[in-house]
Short mmCIF file of C-alpha atoms in Angstrom, two decimals:
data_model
loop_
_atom_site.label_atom_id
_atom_site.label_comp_id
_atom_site.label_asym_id
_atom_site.label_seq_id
_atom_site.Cartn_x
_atom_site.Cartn_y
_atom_site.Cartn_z
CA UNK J 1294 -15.56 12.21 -21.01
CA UNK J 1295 -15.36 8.42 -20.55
CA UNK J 1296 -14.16 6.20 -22.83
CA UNK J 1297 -17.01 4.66 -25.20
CA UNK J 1298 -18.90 1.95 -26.46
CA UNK J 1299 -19.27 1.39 -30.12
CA UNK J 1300 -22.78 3.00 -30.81
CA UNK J 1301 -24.05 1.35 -33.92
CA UNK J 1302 -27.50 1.53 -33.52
CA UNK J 1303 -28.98 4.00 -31.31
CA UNK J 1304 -31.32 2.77 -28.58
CA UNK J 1305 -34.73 4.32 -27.35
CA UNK J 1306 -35.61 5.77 -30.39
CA UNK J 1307 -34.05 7.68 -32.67
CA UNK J 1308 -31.27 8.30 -34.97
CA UNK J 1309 -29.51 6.36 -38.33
CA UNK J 1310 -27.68 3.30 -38.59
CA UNK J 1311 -23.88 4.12 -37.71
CA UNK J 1312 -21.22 2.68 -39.62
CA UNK J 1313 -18.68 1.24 -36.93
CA UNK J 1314 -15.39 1.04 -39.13
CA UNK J 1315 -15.80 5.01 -40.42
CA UNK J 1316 -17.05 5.95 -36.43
CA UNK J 1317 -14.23 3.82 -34.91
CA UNK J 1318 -11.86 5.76 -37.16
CA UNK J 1319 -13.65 8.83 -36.71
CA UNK J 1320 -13.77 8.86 -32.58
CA UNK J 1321 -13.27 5.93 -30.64
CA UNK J 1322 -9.78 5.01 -32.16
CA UNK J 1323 -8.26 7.92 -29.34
CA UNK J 1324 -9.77 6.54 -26.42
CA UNK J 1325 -7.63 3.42 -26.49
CA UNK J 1326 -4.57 5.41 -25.28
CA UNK J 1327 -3.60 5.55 -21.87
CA UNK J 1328 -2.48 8.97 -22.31
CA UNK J 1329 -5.93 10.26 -22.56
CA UNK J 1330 -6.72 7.82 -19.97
CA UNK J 1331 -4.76 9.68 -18.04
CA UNK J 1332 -6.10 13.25 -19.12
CA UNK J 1333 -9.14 12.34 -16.96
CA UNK J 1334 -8.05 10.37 -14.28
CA UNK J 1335 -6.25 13.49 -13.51
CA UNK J 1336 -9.53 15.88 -13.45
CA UNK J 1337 -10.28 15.71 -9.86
CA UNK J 1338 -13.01 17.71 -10.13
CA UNK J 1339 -14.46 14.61 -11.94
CA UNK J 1340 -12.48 12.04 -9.85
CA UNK J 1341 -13.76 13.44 -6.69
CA UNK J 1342 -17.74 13.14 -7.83
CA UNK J 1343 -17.25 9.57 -8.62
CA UNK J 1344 -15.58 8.45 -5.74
CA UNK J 1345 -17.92 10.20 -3.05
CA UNK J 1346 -20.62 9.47 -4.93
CA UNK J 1347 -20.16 5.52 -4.81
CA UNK J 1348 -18.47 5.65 -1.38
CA UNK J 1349 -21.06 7.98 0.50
CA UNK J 1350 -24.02 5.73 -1.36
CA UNK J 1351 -22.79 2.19 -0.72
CA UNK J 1352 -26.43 1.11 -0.26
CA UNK J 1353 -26.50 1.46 -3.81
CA UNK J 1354 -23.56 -0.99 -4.52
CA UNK J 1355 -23.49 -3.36 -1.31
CA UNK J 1356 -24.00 -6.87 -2.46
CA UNK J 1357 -25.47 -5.48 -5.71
CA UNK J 1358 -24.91 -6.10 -9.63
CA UNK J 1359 -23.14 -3.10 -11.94
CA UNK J 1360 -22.89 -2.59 -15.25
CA UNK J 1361 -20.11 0.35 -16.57
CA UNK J 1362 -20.69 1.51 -20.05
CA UNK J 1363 -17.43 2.87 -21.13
CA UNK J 1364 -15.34 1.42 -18.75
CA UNK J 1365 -11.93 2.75 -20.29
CA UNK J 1366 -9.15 2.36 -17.38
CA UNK J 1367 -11.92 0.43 -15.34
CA UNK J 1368 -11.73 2.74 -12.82
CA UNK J 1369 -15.23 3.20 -12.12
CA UNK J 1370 -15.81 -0.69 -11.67
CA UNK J 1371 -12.85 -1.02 -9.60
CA UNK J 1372 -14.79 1.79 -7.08
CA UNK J 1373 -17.88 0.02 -7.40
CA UNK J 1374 -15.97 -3.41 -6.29
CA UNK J 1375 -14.72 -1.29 -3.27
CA UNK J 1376 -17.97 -0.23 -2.29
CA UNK J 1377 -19.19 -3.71 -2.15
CA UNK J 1378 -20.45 -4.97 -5.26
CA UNK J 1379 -21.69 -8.44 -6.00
CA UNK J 1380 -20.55 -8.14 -9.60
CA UNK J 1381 -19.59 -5.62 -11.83
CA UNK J 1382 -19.77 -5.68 -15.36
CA UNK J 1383 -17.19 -3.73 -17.14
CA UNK J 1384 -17.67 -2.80 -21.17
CA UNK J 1385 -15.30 -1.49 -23.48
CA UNK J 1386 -15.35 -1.33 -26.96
CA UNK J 1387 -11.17 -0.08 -27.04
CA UNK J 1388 -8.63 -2.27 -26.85
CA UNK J 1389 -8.75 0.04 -23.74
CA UNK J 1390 -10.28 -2.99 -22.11
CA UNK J 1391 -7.15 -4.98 -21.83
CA UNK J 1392 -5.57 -2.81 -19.94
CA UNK J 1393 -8.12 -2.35 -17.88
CA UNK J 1394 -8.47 -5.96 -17.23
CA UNK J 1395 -4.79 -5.92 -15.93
CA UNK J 1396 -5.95 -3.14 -13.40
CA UNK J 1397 -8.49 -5.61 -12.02
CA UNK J 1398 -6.42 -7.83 -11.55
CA UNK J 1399 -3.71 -6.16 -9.81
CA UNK J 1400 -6.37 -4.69 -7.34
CA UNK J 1401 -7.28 -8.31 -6.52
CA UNK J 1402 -11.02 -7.86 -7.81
CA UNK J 1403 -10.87 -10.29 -11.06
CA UNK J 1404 -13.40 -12.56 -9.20
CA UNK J 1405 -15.73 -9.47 -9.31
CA UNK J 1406 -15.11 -7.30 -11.93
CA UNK J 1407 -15.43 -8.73 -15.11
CA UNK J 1408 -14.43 -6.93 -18.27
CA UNK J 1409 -16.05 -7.38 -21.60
CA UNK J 1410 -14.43 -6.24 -24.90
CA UNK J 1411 -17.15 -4.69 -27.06
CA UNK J 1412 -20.07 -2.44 -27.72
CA UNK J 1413 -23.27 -2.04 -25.33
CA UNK J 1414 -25.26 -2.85 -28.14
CA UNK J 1415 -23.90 -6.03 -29.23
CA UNK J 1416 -22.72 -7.24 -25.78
CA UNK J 1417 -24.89 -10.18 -24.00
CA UNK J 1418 -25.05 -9.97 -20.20
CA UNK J 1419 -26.31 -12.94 -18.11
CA UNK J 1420 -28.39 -11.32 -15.58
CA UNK J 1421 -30.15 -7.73 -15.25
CA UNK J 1422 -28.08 -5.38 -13.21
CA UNK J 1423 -28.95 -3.18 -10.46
CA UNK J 1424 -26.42 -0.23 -10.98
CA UNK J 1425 -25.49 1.20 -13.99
CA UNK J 1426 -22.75 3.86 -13.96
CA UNK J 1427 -21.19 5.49 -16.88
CA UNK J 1428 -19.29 8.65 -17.33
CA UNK J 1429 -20.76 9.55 -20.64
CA UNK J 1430 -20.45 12.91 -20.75
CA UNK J 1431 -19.13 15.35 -23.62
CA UNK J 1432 -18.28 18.49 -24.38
CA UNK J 1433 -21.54 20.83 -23.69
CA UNK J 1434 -22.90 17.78 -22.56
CA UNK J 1435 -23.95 15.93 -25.45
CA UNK J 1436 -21.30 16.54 -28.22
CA UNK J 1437 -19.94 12.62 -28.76
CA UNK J 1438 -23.65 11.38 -28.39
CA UNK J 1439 -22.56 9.15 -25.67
CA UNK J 1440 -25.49 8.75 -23.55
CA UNK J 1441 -27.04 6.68 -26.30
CA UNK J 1442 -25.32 3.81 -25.72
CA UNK J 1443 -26.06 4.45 -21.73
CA UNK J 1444 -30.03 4.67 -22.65
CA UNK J 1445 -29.59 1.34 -24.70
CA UNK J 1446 -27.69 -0.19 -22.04
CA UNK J 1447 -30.52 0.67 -19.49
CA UNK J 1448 -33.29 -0.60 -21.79
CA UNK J 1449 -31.49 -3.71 -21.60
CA UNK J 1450 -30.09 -4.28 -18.63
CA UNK J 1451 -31.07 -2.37 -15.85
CA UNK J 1452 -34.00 -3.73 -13.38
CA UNK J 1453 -37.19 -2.46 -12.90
CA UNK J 1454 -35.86 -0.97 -9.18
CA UNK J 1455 -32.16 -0.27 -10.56
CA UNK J 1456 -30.31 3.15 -10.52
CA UNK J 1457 -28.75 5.17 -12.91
CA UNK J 1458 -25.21 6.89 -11.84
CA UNK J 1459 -25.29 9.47 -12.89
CA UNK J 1460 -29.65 10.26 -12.71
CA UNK J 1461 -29.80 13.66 -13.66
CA UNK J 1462 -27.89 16.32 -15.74
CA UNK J 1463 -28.38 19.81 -17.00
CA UNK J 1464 -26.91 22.46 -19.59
CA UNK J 1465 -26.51 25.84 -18.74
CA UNK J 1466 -26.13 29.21 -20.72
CA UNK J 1467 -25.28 32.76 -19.77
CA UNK J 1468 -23.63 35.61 -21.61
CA UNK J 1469 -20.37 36.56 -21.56
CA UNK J 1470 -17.35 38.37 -22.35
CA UNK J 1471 -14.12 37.70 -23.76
CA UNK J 1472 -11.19 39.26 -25.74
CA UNK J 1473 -10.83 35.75 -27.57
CA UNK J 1474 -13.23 37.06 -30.44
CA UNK J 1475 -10.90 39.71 -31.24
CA UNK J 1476 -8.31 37.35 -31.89
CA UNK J 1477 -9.86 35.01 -33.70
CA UNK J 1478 -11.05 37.71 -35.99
CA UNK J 1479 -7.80 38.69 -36.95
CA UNK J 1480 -6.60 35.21 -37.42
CA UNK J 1481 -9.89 35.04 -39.70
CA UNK J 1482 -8.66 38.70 -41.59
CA UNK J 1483 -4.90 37.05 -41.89
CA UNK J 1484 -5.84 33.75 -43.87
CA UNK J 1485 -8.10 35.67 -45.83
CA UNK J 1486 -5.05 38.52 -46.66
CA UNK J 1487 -3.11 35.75 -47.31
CA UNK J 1488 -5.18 33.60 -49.58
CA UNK J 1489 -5.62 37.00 -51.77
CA UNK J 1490 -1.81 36.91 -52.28
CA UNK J 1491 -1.58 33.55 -53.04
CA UNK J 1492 -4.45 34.06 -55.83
CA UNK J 1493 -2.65 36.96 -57.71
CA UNK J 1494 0.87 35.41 -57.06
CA UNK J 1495 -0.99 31.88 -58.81
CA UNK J 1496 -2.45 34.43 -61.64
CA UNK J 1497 1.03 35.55 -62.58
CA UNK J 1498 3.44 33.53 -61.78
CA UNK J 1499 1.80 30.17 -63.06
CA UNK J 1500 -1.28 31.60 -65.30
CA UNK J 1501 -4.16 30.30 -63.36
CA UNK J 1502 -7.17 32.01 -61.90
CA UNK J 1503 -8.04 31.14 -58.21
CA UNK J 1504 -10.27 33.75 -57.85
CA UNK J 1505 -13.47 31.49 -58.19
CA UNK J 1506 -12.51 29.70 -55.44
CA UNK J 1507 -12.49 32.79 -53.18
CA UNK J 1508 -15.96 32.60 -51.91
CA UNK J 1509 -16.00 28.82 -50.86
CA UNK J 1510 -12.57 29.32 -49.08
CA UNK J 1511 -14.07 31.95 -47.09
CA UNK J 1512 -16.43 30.00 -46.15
CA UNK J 1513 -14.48 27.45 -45.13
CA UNK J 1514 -12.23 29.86 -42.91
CA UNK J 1515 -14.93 31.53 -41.58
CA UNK J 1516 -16.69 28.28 -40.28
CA UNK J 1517 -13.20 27.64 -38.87
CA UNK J 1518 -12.33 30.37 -37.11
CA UNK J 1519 -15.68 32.38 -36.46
CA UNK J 1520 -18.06 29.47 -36.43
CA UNK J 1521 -16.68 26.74 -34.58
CA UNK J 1522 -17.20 26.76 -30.90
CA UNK J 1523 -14.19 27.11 -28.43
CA UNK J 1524 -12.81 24.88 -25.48
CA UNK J 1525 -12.39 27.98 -22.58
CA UNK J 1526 -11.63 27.93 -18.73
CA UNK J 1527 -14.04 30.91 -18.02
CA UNK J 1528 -13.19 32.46 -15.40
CA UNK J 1529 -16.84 33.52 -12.84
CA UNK J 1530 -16.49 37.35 -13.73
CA UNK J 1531 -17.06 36.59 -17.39
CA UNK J 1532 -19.88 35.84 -16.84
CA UNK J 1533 -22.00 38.95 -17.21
CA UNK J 1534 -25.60 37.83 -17.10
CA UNK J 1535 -27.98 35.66 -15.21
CA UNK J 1536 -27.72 31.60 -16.08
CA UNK J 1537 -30.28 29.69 -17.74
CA UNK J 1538 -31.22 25.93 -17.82
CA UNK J 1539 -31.54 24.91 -21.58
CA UNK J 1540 -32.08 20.98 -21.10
CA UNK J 1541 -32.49 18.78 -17.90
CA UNK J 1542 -32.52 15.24 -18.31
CA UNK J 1543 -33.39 12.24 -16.56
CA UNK J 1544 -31.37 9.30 -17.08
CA UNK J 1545 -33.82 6.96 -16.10
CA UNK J 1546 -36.62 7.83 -18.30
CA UNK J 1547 -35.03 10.21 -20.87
CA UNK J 1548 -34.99 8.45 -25.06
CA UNK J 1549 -32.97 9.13 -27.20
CA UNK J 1550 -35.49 11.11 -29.06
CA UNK J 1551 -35.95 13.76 -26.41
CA UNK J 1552 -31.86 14.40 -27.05
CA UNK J 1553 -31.95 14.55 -30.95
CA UNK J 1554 -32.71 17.86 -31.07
CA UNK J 1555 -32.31 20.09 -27.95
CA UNK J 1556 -34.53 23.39 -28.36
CA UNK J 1557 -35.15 26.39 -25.77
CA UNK J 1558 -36.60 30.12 -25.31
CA UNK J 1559 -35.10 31.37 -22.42
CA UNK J 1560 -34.05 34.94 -21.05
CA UNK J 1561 -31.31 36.86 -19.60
CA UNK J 1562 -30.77 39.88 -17.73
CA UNK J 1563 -27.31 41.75 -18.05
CA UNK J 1564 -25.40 42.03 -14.40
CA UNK J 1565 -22.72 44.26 -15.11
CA UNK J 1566 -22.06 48.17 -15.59
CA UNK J 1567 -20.98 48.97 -19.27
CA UNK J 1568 -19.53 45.78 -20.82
CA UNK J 1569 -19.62 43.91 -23.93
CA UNK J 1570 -21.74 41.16 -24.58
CA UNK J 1571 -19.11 38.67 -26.44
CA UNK J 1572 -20.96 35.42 -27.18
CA UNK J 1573 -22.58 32.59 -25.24
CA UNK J 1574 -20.89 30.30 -22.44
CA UNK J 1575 -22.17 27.04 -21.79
CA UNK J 1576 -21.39 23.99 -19.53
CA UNK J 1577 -23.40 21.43 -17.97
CA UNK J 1578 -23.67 19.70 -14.32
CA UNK J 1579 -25.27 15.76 -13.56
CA UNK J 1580 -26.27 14.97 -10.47
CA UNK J 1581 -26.29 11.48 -8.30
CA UNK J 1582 -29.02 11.48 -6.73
CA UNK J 1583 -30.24 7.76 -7.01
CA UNK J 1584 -34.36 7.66 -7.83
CA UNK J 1585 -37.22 8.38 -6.11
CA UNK J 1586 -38.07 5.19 -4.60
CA UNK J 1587 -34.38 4.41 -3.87
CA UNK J 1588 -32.78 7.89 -2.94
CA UNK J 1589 -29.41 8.61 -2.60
CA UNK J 1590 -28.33 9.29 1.23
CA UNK J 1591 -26.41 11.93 -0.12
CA UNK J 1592 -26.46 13.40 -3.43
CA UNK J 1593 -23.28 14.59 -5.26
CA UNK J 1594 -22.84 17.30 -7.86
CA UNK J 1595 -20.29 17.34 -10.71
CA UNK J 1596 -20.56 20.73 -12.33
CA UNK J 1597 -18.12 21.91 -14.79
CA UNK J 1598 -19.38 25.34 -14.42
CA UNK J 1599 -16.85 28.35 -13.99
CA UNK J 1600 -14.38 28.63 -11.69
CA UNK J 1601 -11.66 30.58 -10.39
CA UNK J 1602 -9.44 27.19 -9.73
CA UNK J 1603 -11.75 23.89 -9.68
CA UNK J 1604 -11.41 23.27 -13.73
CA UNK J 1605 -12.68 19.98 -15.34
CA UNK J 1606 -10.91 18.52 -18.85
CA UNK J 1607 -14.36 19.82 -19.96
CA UNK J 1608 -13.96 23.28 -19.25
CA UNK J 1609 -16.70 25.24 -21.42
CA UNK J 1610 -17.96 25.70 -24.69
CA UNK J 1611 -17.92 29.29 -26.10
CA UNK J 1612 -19.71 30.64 -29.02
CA UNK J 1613 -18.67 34.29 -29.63
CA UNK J 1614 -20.34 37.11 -31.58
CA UNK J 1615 -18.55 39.19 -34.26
CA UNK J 1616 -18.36 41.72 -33.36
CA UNK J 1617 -19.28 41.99 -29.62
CA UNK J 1618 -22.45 44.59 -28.45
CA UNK J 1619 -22.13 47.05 -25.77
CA UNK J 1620 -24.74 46.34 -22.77
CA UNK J 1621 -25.08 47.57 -19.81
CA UNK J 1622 -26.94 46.18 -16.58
CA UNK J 1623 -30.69 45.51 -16.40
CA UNK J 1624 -30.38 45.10 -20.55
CA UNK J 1625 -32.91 42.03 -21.00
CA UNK J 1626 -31.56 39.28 -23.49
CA UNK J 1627 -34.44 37.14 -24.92
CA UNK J 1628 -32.92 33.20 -26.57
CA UNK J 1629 -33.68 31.34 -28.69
CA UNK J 1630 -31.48 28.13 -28.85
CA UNK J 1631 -31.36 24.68 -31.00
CA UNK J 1632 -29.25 22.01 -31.29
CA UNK J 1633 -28.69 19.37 -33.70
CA UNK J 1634 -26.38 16.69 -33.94
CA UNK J 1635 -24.29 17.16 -37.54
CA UNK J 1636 -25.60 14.63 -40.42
CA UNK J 1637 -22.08 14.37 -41.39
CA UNK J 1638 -20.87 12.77 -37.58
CA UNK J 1639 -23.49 12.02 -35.21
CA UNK J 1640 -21.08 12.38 -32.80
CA UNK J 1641 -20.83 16.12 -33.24
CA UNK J 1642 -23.11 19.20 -32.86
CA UNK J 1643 -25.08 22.09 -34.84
CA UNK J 1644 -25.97 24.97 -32.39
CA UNK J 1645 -28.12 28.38 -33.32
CA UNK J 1646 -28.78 31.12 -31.29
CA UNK J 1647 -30.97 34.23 -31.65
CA UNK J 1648 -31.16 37.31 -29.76
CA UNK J 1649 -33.04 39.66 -29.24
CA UNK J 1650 -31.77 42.94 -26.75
CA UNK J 1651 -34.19 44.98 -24.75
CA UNK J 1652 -31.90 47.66 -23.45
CA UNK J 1653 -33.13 49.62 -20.13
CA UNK J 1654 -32.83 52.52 -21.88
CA UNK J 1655 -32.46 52.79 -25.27
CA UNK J 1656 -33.75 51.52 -28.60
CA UNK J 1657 -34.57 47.92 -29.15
CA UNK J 1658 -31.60 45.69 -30.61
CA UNK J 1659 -33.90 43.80 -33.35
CA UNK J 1660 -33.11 39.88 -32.82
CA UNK J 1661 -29.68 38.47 -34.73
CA UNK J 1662 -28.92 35.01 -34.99
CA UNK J 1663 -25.52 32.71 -34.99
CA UNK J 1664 -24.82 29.71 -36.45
CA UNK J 1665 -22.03 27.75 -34.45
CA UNK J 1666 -20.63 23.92 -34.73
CA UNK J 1667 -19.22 21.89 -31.56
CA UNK J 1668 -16.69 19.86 -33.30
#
């Protein structure tokens, strides 16, 4: 995830006014730390997609004008220098940006790199740019609502024949399983054990009846523990069915509109002998492959798929059924997926899933349906 830009208006289309005090506190306040800075400057996975896709494309930057949304360290710009930039635009709306301008500097590339303290949307460039390159991406993809101010900044900026880095991205699904649900189940059952001693303990010890409050703490723990998705480094052989796309995207055309509200029917067909069908992995890849009329010479993936020892910061996002359903292979899972950004924090995510199971033989597992939250 890069470090952001202050979205308070979202461009292309789409979305509320954002209060920037209550989102500042809310989100960007963490990425003016060097320590999480650091956190991704050390996920090579993500390093090494940046770098070779900049350095093996330098027909893209040679002599050319770049804008980074979301500079953070400034590392991006600094590349982009490297490769031969004209001049390179560098916004941040942290106070990240001051120590990013110190980086320039040090690297001898503050008479090309020019950092500007602010948000995308209130920032005033003096020329149209060529390149822009952001790394905008959250969790699943789109949790943080990022790319916003990356679709505002290319409305803006960006010229007719300019480039987005990166052009293309894509979320993926599959089933999976996991012994994490188990666990999180019984942290569920202990909280709720516990909150039933603490309401006859508060009954006769202090005279007060709790009791009415039993039903909204429940569902308070149960959002918590059962509801809310999980960060996971899944390892390949969890994965148990066939992958699905649920959302591609094109940078260069996509609005904020078509990202609102992600929806797709898609199927699955179970892999393995005999397992248990635990819950949903997902993850996401982008691609830099320049545009159509301006291709890159080589395109670069960054997936964040799973993998036995190539791990991003990102890892994946795991939803997980309670309790999990034996399958075995050839079963057929039919999808149905939405997601919604939360009208408490644009910034974070509302995801359902039904399912319906078509066993190969066997009776027909009537559809169920989940309600998770990427927070």
């Amino acid at each position: 995830m890069g470090s952001f830009v202050n979205s308070s208006r979202n461009g292309g289309g789409g979305g509320a006014v954002v209060d920037k005090g209550v989102d500042f506190a809310q989100y960007f306040c963490t990425y003016g730390f060097l320590y999480h800075q650091k956190e991704m400057l050390c996920d090579r996975v993500r390093m090494d997609a940046y770098f070779n896709a900049i350095f093996v494309n330098k027909q893209h930057f040679t002599g050319k004008v770049v804008l980074d949304v979301g500079t953070g360290s400034g590392i991006l710009a600094i590349w982009s220098a490297q490769a031969g930039a004209r001049k390179v635009y560098a916004v941040e709306a942290t106070k990240m940006a001051e120590h990013a301008r110190a980086l320039v500097k040090a690297n001898n590339l503050q008479d090309v790199v020019e950092v500007i303290e602010g948000s995308i949307e209130d920032i005033t460039l003096p020329e149209k740019v060529d390149v822009i390159i952001s790394e905008w991406m959250g969790y699943f993809l789109l949790r943080e609502s990022m790319f916003d101010s990356v679709i505002c900044a290319r409305d803006r900026w960006l010229k007719p024949t300019g480039v987005m880095y990166p052009s293309h991205a894509r979320i993926w699904v599959a089933p999976i399983r996991s012994g994490v649900g188990e666990h999180k189940m019984g942290d569920y059952q202990s909280t709720m054990d516990d909150w039933c001693d603490f309401v006859d303990e508060t009954k006769t010890y202090y005279g007060v009846d709790m009791s009415v409050l039993s039903k909204p703490f429940a569902e308070e723990q149960k959002k918590y523990y059962l509801q809310t998705s999980l960060w996971n480094n899944l390892h390949p052989n969890q994965v148990i069915g066939s992958t699905a796309i649920l959302k591609e995207i094109d940078c260069l055309t996509a609005t904020v509109n078509d990202i609102l509200e992600v929806r797709a029917d898609i199927c699955s067909s179970i892999t393995l002998e005999n397992t248990r069908f635990c819950g949903y992995g997902g993850w996401f890849d982008v691609h830099f492959r320049g545009r159509k009329e301006d291709p890159a010479q080589q395109e670069i993936e960054l997936t964040t798929a799973p993998s036995v020892d190539n791990g991003t910061h990102w890892g994946q996002q795991v939803f997980l059924l309670h309790p999990p359903i034996r399958v075995s292979e050839g079963d057929n899972l039919s999808v149905s997926f939405s997601m919604n950004r939360s009208n408490e924090n644009h910034r974070l995510m509302e995801v359902d899933f039904s399912c319906e199971i078509q066993p190969v033989s066997g009776k027909l597992i009537p559809r169920f349906s989940n309600k998770f939250y990427i927070e």
